[in-house]
PDB file of C-alpha atoms in Angstrom:
ATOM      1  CA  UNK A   1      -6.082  13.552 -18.462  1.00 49.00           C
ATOM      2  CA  UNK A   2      -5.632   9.526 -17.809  1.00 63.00           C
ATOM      3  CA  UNK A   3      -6.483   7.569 -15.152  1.00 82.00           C
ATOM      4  CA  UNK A   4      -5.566   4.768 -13.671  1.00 94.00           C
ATOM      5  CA  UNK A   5      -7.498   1.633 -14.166  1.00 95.00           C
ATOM      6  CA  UNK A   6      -9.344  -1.081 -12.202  1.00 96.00           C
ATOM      7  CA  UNK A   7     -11.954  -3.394 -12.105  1.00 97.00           C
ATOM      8  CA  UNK A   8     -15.314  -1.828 -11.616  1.00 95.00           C
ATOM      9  CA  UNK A   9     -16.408  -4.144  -9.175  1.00 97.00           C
ATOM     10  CA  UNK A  10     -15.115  -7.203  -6.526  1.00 97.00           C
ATOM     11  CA  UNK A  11     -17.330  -9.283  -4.227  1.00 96.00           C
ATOM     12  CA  UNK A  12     -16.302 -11.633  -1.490  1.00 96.00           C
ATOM     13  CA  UNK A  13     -17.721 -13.414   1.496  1.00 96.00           C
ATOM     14  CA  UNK A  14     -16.787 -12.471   4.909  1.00 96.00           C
ATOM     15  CA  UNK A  15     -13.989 -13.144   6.142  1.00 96.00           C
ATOM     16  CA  UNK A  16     -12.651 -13.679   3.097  1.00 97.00           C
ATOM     17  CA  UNK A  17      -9.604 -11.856   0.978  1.00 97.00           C
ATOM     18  CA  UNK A  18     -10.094  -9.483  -1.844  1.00 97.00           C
ATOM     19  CA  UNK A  19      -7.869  -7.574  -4.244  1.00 98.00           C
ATOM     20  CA  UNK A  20      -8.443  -4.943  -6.127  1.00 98.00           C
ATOM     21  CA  UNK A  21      -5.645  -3.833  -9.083  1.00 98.00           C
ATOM     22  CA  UNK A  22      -4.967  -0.691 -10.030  1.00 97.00           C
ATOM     23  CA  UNK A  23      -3.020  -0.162 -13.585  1.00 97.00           C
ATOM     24  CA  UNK A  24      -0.951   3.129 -14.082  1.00 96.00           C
ATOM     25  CA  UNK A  25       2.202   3.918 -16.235  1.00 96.00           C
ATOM     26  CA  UNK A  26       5.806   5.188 -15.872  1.00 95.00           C
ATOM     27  CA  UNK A  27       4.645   8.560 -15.659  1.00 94.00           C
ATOM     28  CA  UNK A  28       2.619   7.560 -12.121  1.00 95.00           C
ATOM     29  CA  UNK A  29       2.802   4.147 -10.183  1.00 96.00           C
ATOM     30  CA  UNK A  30       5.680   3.189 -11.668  1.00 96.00           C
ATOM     31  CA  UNK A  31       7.649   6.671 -11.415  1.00 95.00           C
ATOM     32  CA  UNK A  32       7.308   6.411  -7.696  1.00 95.00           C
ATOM     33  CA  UNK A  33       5.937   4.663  -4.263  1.00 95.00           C
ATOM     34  CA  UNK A  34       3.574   7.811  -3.897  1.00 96.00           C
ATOM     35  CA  UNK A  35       0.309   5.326  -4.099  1.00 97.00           C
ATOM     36  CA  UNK A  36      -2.655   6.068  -1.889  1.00 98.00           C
ATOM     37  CA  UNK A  37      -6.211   4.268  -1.608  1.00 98.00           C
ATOM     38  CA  UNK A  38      -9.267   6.510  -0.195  1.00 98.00           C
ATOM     39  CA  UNK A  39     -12.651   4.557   0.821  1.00 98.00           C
ATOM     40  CA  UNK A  40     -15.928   6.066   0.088  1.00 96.00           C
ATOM     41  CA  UNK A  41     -19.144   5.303   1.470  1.00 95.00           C
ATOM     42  CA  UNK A  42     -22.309   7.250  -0.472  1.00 91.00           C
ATOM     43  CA  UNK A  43     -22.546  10.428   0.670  1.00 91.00           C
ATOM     44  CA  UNK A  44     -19.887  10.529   3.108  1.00 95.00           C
ATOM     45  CA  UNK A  45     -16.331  12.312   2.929  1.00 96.00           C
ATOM     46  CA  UNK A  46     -13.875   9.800   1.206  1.00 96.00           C
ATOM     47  CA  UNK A  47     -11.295   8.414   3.690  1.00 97.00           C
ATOM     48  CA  UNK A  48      -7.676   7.702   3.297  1.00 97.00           C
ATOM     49  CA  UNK A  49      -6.985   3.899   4.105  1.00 98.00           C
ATOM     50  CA  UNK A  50      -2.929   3.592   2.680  1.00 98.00           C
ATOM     51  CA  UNK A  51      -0.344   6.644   1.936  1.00 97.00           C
ATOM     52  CA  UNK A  52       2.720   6.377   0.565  1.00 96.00           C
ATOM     53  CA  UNK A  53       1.713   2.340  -1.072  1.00 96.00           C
ATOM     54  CA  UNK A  54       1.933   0.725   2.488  1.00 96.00           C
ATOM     55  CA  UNK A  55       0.881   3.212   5.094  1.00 97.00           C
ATOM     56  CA  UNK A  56      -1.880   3.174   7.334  1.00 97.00           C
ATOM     57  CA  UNK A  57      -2.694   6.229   8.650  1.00 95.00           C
ATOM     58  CA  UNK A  58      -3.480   5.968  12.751  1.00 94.00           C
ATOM     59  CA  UNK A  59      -7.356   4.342  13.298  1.00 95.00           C
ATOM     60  CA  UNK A  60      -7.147   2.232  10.366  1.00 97.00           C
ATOM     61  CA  UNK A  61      -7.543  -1.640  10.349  1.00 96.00           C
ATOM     62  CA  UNK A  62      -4.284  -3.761   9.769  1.00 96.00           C
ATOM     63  CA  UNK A  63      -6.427  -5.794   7.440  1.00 97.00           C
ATOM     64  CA  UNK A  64      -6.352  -3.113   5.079  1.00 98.00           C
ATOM     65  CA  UNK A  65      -2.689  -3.655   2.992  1.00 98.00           C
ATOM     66  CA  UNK A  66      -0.984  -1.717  -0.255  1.00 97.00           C
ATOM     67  CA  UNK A  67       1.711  -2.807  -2.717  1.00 97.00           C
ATOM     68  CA  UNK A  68       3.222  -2.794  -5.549  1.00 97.00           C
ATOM     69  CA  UNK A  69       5.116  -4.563  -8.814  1.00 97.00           C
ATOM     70  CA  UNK A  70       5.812  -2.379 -11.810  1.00 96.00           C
ATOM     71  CA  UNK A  71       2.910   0.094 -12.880  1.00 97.00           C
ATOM     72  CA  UNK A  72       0.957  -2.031 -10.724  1.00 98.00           C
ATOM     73  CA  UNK A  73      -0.812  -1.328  -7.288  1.00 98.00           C
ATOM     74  CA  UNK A  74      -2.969  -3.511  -5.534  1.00 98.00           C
ATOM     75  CA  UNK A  75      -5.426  -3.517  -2.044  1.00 98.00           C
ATOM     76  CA  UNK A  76      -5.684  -6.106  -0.550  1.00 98.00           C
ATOM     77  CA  UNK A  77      -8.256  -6.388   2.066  1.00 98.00           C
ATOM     78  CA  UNK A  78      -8.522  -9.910   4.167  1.00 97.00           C
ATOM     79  CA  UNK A  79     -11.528 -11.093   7.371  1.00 97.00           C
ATOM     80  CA  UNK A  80     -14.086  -8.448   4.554  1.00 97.00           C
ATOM     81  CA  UNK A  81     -16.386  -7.063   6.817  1.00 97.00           C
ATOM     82  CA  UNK A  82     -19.839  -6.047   6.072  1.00 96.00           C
ATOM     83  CA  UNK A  83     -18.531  -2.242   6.662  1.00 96.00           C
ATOM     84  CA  UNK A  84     -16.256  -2.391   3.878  1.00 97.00           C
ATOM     85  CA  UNK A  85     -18.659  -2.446   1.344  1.00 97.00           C
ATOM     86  CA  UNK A  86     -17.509   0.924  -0.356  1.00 97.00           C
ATOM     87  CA  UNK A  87     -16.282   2.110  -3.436  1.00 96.00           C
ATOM     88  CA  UNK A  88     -12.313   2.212  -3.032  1.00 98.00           C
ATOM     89  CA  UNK A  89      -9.998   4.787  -5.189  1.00 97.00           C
ATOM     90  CA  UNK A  90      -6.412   4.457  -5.584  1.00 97.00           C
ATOM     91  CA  UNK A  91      -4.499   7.257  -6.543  1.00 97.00           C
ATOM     92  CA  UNK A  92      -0.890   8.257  -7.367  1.00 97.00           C
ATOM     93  CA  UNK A  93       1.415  11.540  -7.476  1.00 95.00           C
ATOM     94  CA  UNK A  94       2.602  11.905 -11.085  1.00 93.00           C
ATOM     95  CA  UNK A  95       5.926  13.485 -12.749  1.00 93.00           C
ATOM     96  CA  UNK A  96       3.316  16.132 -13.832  1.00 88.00           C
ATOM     97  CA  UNK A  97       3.340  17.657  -9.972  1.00 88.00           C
ATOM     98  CA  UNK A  98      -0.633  16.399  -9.877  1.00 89.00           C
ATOM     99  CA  UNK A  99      -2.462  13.358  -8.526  1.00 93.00           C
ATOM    100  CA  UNK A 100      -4.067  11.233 -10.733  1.00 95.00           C
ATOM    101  CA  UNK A 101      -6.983   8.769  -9.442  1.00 96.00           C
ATOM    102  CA  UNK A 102      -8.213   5.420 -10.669  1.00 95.00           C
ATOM    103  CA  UNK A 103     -11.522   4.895 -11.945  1.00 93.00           C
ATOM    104  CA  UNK A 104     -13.160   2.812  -8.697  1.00 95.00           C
ATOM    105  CA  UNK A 105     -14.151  -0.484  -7.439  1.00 97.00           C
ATOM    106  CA  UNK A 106     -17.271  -0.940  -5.831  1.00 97.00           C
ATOM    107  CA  UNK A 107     -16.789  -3.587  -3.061  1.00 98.00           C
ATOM    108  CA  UNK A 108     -19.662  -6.142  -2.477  1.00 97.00           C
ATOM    109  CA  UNK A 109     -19.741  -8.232   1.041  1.00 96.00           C
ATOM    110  CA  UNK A 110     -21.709 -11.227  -0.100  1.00 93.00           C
TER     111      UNK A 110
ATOM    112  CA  UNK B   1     -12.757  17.437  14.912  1.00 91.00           C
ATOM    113  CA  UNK B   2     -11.254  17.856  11.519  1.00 93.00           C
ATOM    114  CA  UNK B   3     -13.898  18.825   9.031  1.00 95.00           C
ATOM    115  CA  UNK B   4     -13.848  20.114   5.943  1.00 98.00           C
ATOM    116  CA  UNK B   5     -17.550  21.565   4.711  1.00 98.00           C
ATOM    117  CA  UNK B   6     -18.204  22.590   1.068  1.00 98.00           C
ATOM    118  CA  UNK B   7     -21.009  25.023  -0.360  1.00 98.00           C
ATOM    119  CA  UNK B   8     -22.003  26.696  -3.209  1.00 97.00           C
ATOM    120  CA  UNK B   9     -23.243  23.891  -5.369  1.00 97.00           C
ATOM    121  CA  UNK B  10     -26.001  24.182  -7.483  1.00 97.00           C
ATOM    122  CA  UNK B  11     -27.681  24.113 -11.157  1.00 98.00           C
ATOM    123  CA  UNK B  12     -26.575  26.526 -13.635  1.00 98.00           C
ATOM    124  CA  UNK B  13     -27.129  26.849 -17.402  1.00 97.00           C
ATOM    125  CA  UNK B  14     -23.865  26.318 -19.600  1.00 97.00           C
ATOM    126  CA  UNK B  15     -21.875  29.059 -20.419  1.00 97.00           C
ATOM    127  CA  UNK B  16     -22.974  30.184 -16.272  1.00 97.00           C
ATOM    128  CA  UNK B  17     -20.982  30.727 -13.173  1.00 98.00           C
ATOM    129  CA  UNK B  18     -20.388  29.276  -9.607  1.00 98.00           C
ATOM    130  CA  UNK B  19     -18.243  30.184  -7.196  1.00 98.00           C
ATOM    131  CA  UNK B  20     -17.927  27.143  -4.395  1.00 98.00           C
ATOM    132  CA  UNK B  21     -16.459  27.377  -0.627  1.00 98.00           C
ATOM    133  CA  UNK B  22     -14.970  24.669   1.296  1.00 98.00           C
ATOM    134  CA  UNK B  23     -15.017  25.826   5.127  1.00 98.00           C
ATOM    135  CA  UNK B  24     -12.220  24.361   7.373  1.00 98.00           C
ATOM    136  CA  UNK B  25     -12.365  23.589  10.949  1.00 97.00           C
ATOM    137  CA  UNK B  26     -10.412  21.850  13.675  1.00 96.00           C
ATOM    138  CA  UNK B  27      -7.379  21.053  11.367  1.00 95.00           C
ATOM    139  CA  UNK B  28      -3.837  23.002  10.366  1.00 96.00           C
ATOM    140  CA  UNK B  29      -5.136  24.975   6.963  1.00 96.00           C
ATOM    141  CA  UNK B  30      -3.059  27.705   6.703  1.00 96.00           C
ATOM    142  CA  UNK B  31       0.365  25.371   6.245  1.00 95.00           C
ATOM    143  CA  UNK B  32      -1.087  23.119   4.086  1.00 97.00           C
ATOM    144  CA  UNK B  33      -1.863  22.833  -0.176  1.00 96.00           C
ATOM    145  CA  UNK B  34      -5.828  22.538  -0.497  1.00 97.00           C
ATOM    146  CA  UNK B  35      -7.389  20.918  -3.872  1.00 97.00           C
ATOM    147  CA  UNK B  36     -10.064  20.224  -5.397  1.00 98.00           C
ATOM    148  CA  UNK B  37     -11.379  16.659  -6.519  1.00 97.00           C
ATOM    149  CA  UNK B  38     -14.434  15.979  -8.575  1.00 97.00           C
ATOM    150  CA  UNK B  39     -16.242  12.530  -9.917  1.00 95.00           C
ATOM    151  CA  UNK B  40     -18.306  13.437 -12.504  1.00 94.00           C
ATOM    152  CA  UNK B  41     -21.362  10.758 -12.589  1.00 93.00           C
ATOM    153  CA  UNK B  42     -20.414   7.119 -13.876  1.00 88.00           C
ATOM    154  CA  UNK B  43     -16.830   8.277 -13.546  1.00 89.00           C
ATOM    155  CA  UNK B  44     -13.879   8.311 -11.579  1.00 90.00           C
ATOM    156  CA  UNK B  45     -12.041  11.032  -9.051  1.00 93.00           C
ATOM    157  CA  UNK B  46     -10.296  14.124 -11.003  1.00 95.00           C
ATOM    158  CA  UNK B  47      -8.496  16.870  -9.347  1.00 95.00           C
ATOM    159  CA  UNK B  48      -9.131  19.739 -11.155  1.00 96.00           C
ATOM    160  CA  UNK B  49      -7.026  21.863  -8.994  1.00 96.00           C
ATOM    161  CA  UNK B  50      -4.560  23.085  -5.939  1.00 96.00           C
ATOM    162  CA  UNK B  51      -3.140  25.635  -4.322  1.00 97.00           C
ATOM    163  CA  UNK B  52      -0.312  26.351  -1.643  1.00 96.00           C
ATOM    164  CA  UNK B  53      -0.754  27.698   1.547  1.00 95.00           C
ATOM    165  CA  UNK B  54       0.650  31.157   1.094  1.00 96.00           C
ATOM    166  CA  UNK B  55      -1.096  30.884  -2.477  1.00 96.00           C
ATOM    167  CA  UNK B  56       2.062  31.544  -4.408  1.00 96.00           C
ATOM    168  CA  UNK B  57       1.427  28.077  -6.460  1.00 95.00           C
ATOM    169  CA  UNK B  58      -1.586  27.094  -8.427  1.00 96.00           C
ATOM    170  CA  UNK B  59      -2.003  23.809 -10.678  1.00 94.00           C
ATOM    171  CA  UNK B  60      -5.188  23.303 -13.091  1.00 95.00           C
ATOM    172  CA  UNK B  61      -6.032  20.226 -14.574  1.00 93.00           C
ATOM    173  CA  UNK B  62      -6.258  20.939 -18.747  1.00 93.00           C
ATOM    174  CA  UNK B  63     -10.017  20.386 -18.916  1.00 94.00           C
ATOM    175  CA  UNK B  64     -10.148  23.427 -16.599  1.00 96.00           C
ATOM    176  CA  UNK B  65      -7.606  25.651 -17.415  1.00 96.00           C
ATOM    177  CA  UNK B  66      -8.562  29.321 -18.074  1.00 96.00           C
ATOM    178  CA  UNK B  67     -12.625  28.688 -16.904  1.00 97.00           C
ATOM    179  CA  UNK B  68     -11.413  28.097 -12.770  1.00 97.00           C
ATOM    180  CA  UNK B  69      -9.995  29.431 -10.675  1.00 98.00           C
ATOM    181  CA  UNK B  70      -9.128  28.543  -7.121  1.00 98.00           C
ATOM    182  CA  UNK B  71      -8.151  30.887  -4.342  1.00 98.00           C
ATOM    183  CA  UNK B  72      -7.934  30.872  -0.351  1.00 98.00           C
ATOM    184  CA  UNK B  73      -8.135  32.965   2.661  1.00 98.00           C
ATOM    185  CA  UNK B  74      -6.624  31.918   5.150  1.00 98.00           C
ATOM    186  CA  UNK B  75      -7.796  34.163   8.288  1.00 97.00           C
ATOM    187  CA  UNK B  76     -11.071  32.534   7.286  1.00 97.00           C
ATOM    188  CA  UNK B  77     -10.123  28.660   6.755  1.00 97.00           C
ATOM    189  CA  UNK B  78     -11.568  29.100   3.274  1.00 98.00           C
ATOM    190  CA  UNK B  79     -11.004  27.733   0.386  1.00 98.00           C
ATOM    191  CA  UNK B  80     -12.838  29.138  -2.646  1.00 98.00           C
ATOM    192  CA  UNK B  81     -13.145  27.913  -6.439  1.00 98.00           C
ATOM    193  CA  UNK B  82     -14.935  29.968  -8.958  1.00 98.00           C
ATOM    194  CA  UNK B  83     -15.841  28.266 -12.118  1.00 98.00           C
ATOM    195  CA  UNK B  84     -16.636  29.780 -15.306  1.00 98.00           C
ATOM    196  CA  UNK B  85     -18.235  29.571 -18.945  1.00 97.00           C
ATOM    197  CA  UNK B  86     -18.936  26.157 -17.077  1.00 98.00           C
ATOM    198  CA  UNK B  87     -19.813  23.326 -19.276  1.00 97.00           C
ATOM    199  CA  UNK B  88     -22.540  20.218 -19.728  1.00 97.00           C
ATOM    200  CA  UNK B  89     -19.184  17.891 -18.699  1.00 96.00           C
ATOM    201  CA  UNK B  90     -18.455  20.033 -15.767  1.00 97.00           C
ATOM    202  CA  UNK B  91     -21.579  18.578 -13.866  1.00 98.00           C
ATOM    203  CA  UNK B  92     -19.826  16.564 -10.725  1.00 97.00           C
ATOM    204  CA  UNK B  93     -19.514  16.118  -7.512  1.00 97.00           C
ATOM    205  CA  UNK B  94     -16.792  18.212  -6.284  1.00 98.00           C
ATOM    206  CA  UNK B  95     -15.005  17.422  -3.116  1.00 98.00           C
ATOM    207  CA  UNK B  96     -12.337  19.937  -1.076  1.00 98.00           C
ATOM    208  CA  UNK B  97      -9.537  18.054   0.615  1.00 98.00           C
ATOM    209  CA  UNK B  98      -6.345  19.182   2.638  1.00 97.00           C
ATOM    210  CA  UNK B  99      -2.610  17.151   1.090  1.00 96.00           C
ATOM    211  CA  UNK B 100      -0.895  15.916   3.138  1.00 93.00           C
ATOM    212  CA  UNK B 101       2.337  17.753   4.263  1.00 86.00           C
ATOM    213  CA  UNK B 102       4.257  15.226   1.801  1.00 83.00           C
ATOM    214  CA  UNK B 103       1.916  16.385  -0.640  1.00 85.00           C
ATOM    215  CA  UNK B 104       1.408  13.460  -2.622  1.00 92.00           C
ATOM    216  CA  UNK B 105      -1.616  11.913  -0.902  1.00 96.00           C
ATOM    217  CA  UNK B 106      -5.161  13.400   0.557  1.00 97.00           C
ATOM    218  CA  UNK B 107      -5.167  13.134   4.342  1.00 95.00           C
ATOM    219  CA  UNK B 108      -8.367  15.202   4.452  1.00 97.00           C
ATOM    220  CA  UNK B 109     -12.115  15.418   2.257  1.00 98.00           C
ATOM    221  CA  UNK B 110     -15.226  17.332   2.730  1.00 98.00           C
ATOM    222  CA  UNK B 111     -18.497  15.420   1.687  1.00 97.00           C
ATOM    223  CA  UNK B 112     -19.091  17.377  -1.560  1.00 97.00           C
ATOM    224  CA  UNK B 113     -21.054  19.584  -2.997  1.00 97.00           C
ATOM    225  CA  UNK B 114     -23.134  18.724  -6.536  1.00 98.00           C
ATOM    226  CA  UNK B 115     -22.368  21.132  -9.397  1.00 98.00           C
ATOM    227  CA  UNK B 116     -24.983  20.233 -12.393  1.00 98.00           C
ATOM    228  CA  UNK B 117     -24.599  22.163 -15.531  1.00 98.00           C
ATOM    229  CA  UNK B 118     -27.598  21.674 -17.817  1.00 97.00           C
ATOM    230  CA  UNK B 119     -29.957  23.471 -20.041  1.00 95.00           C
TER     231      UNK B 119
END
């Protein structure tokens, strides 16, 4: 079972603009626009932040942002607030009927 | 309030058994596929598993199949996942969560419940 792959770890000042990659293959990212990113804060229920690559579900800040090129999804998340610091998981609905997830980028706010 | 509470966690010995519940309130659960998402420590999100609403469709992730099995009632909200001849590598955190109707993305997570399999 593969997963998709990012950095372990960005940082940023506030205010400031972060990306975060997230490498799949054909088979996943690149098969479809079925991308999703899910916050998680330590010991609280992960949180869906983007559905369907670009979607923000109702409640969610417009300075959270998906897309795409290729087998390649990105988050981009611009004025970083102290309450982003999270880890952030992106995930995407394979050819295999499952949903693979990526491996996690913790999020610093310097 | 949509909430989605699992239980059942615990330590076990390998080769031992669990059986987990994730209890759903305040949200559509009948209608909708449930899975089941670990992270295993130092690692990333897996799901291990899903069913449909009526339970007529099951999917197992290969490092599972044949030890889980997941199951539902739906009168109760529940979803269920009993895990057997568990494993060292099975030790997680393992997370319930409600797809979406599109069923390609999670719209809904519990807070998890630590499974730790160890001699």
């Amino acid at each position: 079972q593969s997963a998709l792959t990012q950095p372990a770890s960005v940082s940023g000042s506030p205010g400031q603009s972060i990306t975060i990659s997230c490498v799949g293959t054909n088979s996943d990212i690149g098969a479809y626009n079925y991308v999703s990113w899910y916050q998680h804060h330590p010991g609280k229920a992960p949180k869906v932040i983007i559905y369907e690559l670009s979607n923000r579900p109702s409640g969610v800040s417009n300075r959270f942002s998906g897309a795409k090129s290729g087998n390649t999804a990105s988050l981009t998340i611009s004025g970083l607030q102290a309450e982003d610091e999270a880890t952030y998981f992106c995930s995407s609905y394979t050819t295999s009927r499952t949903l693979f997830f990526g491996t996690g980028t913790t999020v610093t706010v310097l | 309030q949509e909430q989605l509470v699992e239980s059942g966690g615990g330590l076990v010995k390998p080769g031992g058994s669990l059986r987990l519940s994730c209890a759903a309130s305040g949200l559509n659960f009948a209608d909708y596929y449930m899975g089941w998402v670990r992270q295993a420590p130092g690692k990333g999100l897996e799901c291990i598993s899903y069913i449909s609403g009526p339970s007529d469709y099951t999917n197992y992730a290969d490092s599972v199949k044949g030890r889980l099995t997941v199951s539902r009632d739906n009168a109760k909200n529940a979803l269920y996942l009993q895990m057997n001849s568990l494993r060292v590598e099975d030790t997680a955190v393992y997370f319930c969560a409600r797809f979406a109707a599109a069923g390609t993305w999670l719209d809904y997570w519990g807070r998890g419940t630590q499974v730790t399999v160890s001699s």
